[in-house]
Coordinates of C-alpha atoms in Angstrom, one line a residue:
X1 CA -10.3 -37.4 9.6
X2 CA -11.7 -39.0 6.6
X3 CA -10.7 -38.2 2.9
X4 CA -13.6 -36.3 2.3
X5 CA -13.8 -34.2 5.0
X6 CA -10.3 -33.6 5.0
X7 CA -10.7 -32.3 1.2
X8 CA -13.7 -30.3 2.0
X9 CA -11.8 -28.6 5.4
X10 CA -8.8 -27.9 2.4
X11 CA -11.3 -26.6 0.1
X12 CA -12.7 -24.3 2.1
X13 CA -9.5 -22.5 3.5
X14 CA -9.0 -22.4 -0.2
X15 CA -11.6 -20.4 -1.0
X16 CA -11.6 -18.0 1.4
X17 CA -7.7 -17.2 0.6
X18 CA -9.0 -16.8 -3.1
X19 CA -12.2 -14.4 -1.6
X20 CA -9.5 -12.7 0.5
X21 CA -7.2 -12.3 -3.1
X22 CA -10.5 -10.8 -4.7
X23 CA -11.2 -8.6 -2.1
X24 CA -7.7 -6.9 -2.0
X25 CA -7.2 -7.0 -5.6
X26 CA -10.7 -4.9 -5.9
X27 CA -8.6 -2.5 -3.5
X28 CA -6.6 -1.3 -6.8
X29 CA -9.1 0.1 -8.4
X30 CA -9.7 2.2 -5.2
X31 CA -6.4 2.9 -5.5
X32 CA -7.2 4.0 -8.5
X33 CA -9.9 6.3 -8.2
X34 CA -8.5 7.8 -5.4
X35 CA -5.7 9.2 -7.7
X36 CA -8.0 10.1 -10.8
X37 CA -10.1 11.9 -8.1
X38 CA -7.3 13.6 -6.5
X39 CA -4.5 14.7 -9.6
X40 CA -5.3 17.8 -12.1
X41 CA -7.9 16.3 -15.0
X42 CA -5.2 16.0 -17.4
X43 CA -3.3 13.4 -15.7
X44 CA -6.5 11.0 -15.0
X45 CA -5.9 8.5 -17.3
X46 CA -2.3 8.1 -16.7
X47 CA -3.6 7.4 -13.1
X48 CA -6.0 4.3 -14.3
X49 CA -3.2 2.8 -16.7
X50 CA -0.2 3.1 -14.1
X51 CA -2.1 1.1 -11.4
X52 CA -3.2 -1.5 -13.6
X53 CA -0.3 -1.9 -15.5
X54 CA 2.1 -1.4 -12.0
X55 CA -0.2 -4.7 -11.0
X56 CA 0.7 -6.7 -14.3
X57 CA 4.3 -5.6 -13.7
X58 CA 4.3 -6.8 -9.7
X59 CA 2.9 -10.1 -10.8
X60 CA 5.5 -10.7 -13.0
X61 CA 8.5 -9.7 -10.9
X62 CA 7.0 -11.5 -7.8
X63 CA 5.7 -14.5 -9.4
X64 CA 9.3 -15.1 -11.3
X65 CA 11.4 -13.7 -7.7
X66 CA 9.3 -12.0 -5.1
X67 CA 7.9 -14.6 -4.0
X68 CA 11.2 -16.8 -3.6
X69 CA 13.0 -14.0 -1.9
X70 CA 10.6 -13.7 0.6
X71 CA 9.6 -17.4 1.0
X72 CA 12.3 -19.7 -0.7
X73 CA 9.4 -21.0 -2.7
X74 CA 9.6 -21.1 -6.7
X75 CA 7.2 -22.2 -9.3
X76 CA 9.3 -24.3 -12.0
X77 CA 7.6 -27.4 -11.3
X78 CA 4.7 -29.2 -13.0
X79 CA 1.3 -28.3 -12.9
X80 CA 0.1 -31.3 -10.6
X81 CA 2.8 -30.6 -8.1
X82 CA 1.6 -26.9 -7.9
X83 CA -2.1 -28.6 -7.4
X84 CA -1.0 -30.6 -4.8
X85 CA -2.1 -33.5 -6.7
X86 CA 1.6 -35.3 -6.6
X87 CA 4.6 -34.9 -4.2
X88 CA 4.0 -32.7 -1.0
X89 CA 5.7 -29.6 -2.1
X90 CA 2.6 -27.8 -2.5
X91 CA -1.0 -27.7 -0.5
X92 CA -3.9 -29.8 -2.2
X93 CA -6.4 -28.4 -4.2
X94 CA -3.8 -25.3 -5.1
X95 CA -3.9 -23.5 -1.6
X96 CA 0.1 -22.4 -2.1
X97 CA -1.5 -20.9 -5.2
X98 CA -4.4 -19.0 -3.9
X99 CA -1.7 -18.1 -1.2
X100 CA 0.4 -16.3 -3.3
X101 CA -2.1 -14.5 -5.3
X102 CA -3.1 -13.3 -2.0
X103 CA 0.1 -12.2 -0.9
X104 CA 0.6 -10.6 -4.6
X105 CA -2.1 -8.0 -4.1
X106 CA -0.5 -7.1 -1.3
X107 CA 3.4 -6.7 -2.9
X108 CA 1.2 -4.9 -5.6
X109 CA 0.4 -2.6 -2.9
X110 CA 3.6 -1.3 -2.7
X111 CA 3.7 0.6 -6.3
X112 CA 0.0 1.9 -6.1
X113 CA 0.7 3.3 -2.9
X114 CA 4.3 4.9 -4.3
X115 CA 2.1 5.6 -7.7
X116 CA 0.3 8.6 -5.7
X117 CA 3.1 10.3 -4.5
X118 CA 4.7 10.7 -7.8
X119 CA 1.9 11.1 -9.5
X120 CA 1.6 14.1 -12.7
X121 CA 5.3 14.6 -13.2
X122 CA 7.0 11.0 -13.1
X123 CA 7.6 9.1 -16.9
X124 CA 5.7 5.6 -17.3
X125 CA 9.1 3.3 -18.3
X126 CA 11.1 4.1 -15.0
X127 CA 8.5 3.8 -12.8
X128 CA 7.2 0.1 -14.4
X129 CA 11.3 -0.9 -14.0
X130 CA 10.9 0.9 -10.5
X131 CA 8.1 -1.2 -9.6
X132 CA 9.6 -4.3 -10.8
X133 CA 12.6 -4.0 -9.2
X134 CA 10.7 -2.8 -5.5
X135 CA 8.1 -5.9 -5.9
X136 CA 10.9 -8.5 -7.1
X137 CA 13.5 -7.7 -4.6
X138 CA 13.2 -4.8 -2.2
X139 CA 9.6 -5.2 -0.7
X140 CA 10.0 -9.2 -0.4
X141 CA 12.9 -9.2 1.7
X142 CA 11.4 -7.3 4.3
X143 CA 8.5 -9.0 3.9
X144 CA 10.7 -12.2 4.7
X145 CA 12.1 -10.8 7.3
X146 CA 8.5 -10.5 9.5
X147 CA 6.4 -13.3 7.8
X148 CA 8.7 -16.1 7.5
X149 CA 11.6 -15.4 9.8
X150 CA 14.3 -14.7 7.5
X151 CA 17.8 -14.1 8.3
X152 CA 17.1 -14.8 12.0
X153 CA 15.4 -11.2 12.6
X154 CA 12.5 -12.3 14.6
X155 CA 14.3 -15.1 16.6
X156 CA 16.9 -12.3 17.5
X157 CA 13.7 -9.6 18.6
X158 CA 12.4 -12.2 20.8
X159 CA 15.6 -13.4 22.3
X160 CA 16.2 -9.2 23.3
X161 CA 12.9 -8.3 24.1
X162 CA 10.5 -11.0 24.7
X163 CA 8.5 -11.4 21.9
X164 CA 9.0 -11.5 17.7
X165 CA 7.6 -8.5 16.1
X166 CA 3.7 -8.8 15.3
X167 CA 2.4 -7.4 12.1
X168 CA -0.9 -9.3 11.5
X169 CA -1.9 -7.7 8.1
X170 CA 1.0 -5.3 7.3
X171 CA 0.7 -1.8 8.9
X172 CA 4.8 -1.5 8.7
X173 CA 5.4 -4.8 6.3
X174 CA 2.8 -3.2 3.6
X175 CA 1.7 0.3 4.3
X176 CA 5.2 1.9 6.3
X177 CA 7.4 0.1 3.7
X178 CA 5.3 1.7 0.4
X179 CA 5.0 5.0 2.4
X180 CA 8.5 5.3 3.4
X181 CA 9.1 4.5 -0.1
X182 CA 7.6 6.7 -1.6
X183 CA 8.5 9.4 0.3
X184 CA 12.2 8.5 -1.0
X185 CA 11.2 8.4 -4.5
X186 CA 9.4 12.3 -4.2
X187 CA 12.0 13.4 -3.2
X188 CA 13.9 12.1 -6.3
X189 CA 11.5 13.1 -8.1
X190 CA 11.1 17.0 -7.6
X191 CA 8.1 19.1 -6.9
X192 CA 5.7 19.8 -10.1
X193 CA 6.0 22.8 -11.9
X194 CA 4.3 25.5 -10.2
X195 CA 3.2 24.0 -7.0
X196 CA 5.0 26.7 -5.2
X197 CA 5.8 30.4 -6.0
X198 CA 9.4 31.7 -6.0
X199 CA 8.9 32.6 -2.6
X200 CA 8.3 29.2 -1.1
X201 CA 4.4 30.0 -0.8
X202 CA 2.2 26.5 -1.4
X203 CA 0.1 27.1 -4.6
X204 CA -3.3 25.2 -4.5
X205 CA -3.9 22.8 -7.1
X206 CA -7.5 20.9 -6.6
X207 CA -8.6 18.1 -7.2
X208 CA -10.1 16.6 -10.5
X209 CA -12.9 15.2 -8.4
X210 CA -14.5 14.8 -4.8
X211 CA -16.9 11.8 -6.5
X212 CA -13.9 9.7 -7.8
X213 CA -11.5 10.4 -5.0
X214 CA -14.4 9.2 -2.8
X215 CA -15.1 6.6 -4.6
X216 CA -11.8 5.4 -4.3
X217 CA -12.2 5.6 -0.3
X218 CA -15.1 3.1 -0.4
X219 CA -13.5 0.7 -2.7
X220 CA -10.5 0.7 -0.6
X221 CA -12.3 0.6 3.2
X222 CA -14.7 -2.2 1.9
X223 CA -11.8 -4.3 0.3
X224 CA -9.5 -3.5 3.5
X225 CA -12.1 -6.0 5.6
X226 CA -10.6 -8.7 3.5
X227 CA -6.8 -7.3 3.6
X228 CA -7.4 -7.6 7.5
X229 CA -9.7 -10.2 8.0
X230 CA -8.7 -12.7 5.0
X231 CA -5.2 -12.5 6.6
X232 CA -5.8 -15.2 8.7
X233 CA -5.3 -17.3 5.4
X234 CA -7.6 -20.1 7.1
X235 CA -11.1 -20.6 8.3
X236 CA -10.2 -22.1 11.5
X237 CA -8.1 -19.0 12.4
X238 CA -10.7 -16.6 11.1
X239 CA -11.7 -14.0 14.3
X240 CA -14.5 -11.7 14.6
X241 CA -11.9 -9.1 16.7
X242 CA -10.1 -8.2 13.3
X243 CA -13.3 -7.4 11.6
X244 CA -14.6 -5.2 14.2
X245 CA -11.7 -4.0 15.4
X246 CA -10.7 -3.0 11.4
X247 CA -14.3 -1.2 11.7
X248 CA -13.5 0.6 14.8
X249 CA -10.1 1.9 13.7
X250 CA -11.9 3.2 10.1
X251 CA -14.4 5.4 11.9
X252 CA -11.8 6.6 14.3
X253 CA -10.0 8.0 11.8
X254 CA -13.2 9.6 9.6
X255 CA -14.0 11.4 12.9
X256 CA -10.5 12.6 13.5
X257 CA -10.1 13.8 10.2
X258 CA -13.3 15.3 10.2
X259 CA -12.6 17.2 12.8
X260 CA -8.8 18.3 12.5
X261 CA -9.5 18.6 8.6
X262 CA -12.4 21.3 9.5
X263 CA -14.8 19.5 7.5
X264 CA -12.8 18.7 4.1
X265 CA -13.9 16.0 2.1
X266 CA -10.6 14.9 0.9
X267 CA -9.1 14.8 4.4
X268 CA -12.5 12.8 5.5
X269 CA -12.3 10.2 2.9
X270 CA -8.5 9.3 3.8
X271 CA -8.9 9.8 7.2
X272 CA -11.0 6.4 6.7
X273 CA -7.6 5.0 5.2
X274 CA -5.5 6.3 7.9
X275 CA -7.4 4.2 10.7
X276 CA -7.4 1.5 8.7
X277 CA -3.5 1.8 7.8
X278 CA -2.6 1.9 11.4
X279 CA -5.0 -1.3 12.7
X280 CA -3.5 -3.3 10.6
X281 CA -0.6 -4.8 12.8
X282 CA -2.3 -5.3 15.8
X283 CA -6.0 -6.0 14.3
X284 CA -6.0 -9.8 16.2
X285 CA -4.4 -8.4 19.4
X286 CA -6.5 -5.2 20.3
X287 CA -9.4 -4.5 22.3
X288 CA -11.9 -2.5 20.2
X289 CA -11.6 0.6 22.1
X290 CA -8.2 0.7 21.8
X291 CA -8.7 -0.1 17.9
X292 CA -10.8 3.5 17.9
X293 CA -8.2 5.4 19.7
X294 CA -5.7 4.0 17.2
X295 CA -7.4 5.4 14.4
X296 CA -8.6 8.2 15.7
X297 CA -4.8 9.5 15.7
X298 CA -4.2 8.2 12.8
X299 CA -6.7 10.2 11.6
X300 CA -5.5 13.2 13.2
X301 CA -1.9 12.3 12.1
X302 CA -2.4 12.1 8.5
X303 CA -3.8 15.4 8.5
X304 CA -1.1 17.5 10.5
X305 CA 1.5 15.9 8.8
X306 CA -0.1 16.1 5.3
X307 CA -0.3 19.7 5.8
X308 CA 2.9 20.3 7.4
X309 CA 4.8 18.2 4.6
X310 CA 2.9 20.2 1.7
X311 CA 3.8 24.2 3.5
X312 CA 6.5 23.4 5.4
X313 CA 8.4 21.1 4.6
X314 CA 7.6 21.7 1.3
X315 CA 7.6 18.0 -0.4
X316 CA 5.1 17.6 -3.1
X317 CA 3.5 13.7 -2.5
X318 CA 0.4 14.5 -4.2
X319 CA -2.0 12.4 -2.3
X320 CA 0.1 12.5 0.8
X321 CA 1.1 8.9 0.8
X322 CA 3.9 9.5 3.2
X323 CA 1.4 11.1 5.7
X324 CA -1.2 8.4 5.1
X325 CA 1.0 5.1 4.6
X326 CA 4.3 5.7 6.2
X327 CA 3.7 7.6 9.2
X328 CA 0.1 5.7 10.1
X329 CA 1.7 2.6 9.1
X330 CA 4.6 3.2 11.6
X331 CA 2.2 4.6 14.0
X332 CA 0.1 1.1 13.8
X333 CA 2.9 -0.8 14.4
X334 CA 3.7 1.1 17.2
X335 CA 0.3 1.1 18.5
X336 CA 0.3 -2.6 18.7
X337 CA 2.7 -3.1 21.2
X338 CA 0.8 -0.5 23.3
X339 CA -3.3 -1.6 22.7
X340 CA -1.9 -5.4 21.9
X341 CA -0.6 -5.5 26.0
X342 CA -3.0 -7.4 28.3
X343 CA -3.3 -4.2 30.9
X344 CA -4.6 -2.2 28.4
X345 CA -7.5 -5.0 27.5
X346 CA -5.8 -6.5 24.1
X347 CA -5.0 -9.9 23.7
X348 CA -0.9 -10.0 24.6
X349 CA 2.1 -11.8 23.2
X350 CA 4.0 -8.4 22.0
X351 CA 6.2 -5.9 23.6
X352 CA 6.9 -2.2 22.9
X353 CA 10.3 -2.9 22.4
X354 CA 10.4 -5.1 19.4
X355 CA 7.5 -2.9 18.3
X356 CA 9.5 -0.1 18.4
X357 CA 12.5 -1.5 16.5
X358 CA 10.9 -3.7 14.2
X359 CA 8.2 -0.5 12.9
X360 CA 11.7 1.7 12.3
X361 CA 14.1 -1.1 10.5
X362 CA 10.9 -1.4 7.9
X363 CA 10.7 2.3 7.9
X364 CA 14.4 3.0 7.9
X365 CA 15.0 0.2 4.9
X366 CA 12.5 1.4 2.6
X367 CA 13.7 4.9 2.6
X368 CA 16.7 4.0 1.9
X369 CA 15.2 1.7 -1.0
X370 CA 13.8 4.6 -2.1
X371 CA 16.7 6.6 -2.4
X372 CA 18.7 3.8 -3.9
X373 CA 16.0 2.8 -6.7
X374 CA 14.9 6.0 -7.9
X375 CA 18.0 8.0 -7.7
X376 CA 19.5 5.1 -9.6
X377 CA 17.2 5.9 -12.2
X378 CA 17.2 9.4 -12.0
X379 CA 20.6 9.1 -12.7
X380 CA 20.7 6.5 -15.9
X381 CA 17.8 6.8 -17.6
X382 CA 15.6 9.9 -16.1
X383 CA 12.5 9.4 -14.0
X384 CA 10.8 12.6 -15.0
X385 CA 8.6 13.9 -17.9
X386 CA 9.9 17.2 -19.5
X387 CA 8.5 20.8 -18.6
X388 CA 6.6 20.5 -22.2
X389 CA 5.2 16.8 -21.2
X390 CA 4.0 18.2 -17.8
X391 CA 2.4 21.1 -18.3
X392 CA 0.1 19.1 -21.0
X393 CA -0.3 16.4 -19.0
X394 CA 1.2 13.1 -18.5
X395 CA -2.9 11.6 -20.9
X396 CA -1.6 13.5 -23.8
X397 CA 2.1 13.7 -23.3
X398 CA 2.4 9.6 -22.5
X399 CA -1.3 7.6 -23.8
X400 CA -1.9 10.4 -26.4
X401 CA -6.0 10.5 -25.0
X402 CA -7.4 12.5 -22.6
X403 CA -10.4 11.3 -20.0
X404 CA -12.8 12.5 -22.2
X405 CA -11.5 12.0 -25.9
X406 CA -14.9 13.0 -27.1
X407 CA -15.4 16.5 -25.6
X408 CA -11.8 17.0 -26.5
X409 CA -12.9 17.3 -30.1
X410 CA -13.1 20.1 -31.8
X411 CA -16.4 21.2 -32.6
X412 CA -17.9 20.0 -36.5

């Protein structure tokens, strides 16, 4: 292959892992304005400064640890070597680059998904240390673990069971590990004040805003194509069966939710999210039917078990992250090893086994993790707003400016 068309092959690949980047870093504001939508209007602006400043924060801690955690790779070196353009450390034309700013707006993933569980009751400082800590260390050694074979894990799953773990675009690596999580850090956290009487009974608090929170679904489904797709991290392994099967999985889980969430919008709009949670994993190895059926329970799954964690079980994750990431996120790597096997149409290479164990270890280690990080904090420097700061709202109580600092006014 000549010079040039070796450079323009490496150019391309490099552009579409920077596309890919965009594409899930546009997923943050979804992120976003799925919380504003979803918390009480006095805590809406707290929701658009915690994601964005959660994503400063996990750029930092990956870009200075993270990343070498999970990959042994570090960034200490000149600028031409990080180019490509001397030595062979590093990719030409800044690939390795491109690579780990995609790979960062998926470690930032991690916080914005924990950010809606703890959301109208948890203090700014310890959660930006929280997510620091979680995005330097905790998240990237699973992720190192699954994606670069650390520690022996995967050579020891396919040794017992036949084949390494698959996780194509982080069902159990991203979404079971920030759910699981977060479920930990709830927990920690407490239930907001008044959220259920003295009796135990659930007390309803609505949402700010069906528009926003919906808005928040779009961004998020239209971004996921390039979580899923773009995760090939190369044109020559691009394939048409993520895309579609990423499509199939999404509606799956509208209609599920749809109809198990008796026509709610709120359940609709995440029932999107749920199906696309759980195709994640095995979104190169499924048939498209067997995409569908995936997210048609995850659908169905995010909305029993968001409704049975809020009235029975009584934990307060505000926009049912747990339900939504943790369980569809194990789910979807479960689901791999079943739709991912040849006699059910998918593609092969996986087993049930090393499905099975490899979904719980990421779901068993980030609870723990959760536990660990925020009950550390809890216990040194506090991880909760006072009854006074809550009940006026983490705008006013932490940025001092409501959503709408105008209307606020009084009257001249």
């Amino acid at each position: 292959m000549s010079p040039a068309i070796a450079g323009a092959a490496n150019g391309a690949d490099v552009f579409f892992i920077l596309m890919g980047a965009i594409l899930v870093f546009a997923m943050h504001s979804g992120f976003a304005f799925l919380e504003v939508g979803t918390v009480r209007h006095k805590n809406q602006v707290n929701a658009l400064v915690k994601i964005l400043v959660d994503f400063a924060v996990s750029t930092i801690a990956y870009f200075f640890v993270g990343y070498g955690v999970a990959y042994g790779v570090h960034f200490f070196v000149s600028a031409p070597v990080l180019n490509g353009n001397e030595g062979d450390l590093f990719a030409p034309q800044g690939r390795d680059l491109v690579k780990f700013f995609f790979l960062l707006t998926f470690a930032a993933a991690i916080p914005a998904i924990i950010s809606g569980g703890i959301a109208e009751r948890a203090r700014f400082w310890p959660q930006a240390i929280a997510t620091a800590i979680i995005v330097g260390l905790v998240y990237p050694f699973f992720e190192g673990l699954v994606w670069n074979g650390n520690f022996g894990f995967q050579d020891w799953l396919t040794a017992t069971f036949g084949a390494a773990f698959h996780d194509f675009a982080g069902s159990v690596v991203v979404h079971a590990v920030g759910g699981w999580l977060a479920l930990g850090a709830v927990i920690m956290l407490g239930r907001r004040l008044g959220r259920y009487t003295k009796a135990g009974k659930l007390v309803a608090f609505p949402p700010s805003s069906i528009p926003w929170l919906a808005l928040g679904s779009w961004f998020l489904c239209i971004g996921w194509f390039g979580f899923n797709v773009m995760s090939a991290q190369s044109l020559s392994a691009i394939s048409g069966l993520v895309a579609v099967n990423s499509l199939m999985a999404m509606v799956g889980g509208i209609l599920a939710a749809l109809v198990i969430g008796r026509n709610d919008p709120g359940f609709t709009h995440n029932g999107a999210l749920a199906g696309l949670v759980a195709v994640c994993a095995g979104s190169d190895l499924m048939h498209p039917l067997g995409a569908l059926v995936t997210g048609g329970i995850a659908g169905a799954l995010f909305v029993a078990m968001f409704e049975w964690s809020q009235s029975k079980a009584k934990i307060d994750d505000v926009l049912g992250v747990w339900a939504l990431h943790g369980l569809c996120g194990l789910w979807g790597g479960l689901a791999c090893g079943i739709f991912g096997l040849t006699a059910l149409g998918g593609v092969g290479g996986v087993t049930f086994m090393s499905q099975l164990v490899g979904s719980l270890a990421g779901a068993a280690f980030a609870l723990v993790a959760g536990f660990a990080v925020y009950g550390a904090l809890a216990r040194t420097i506090g991880i909760r707003m006072s009854p006074e700061e809550e009940h006026r709202g983490a705008d006013l109580s932490i940025h001092k400016i409501g959503s709408n600092p105008e209307a606020d006014m009084p009257a001249r």
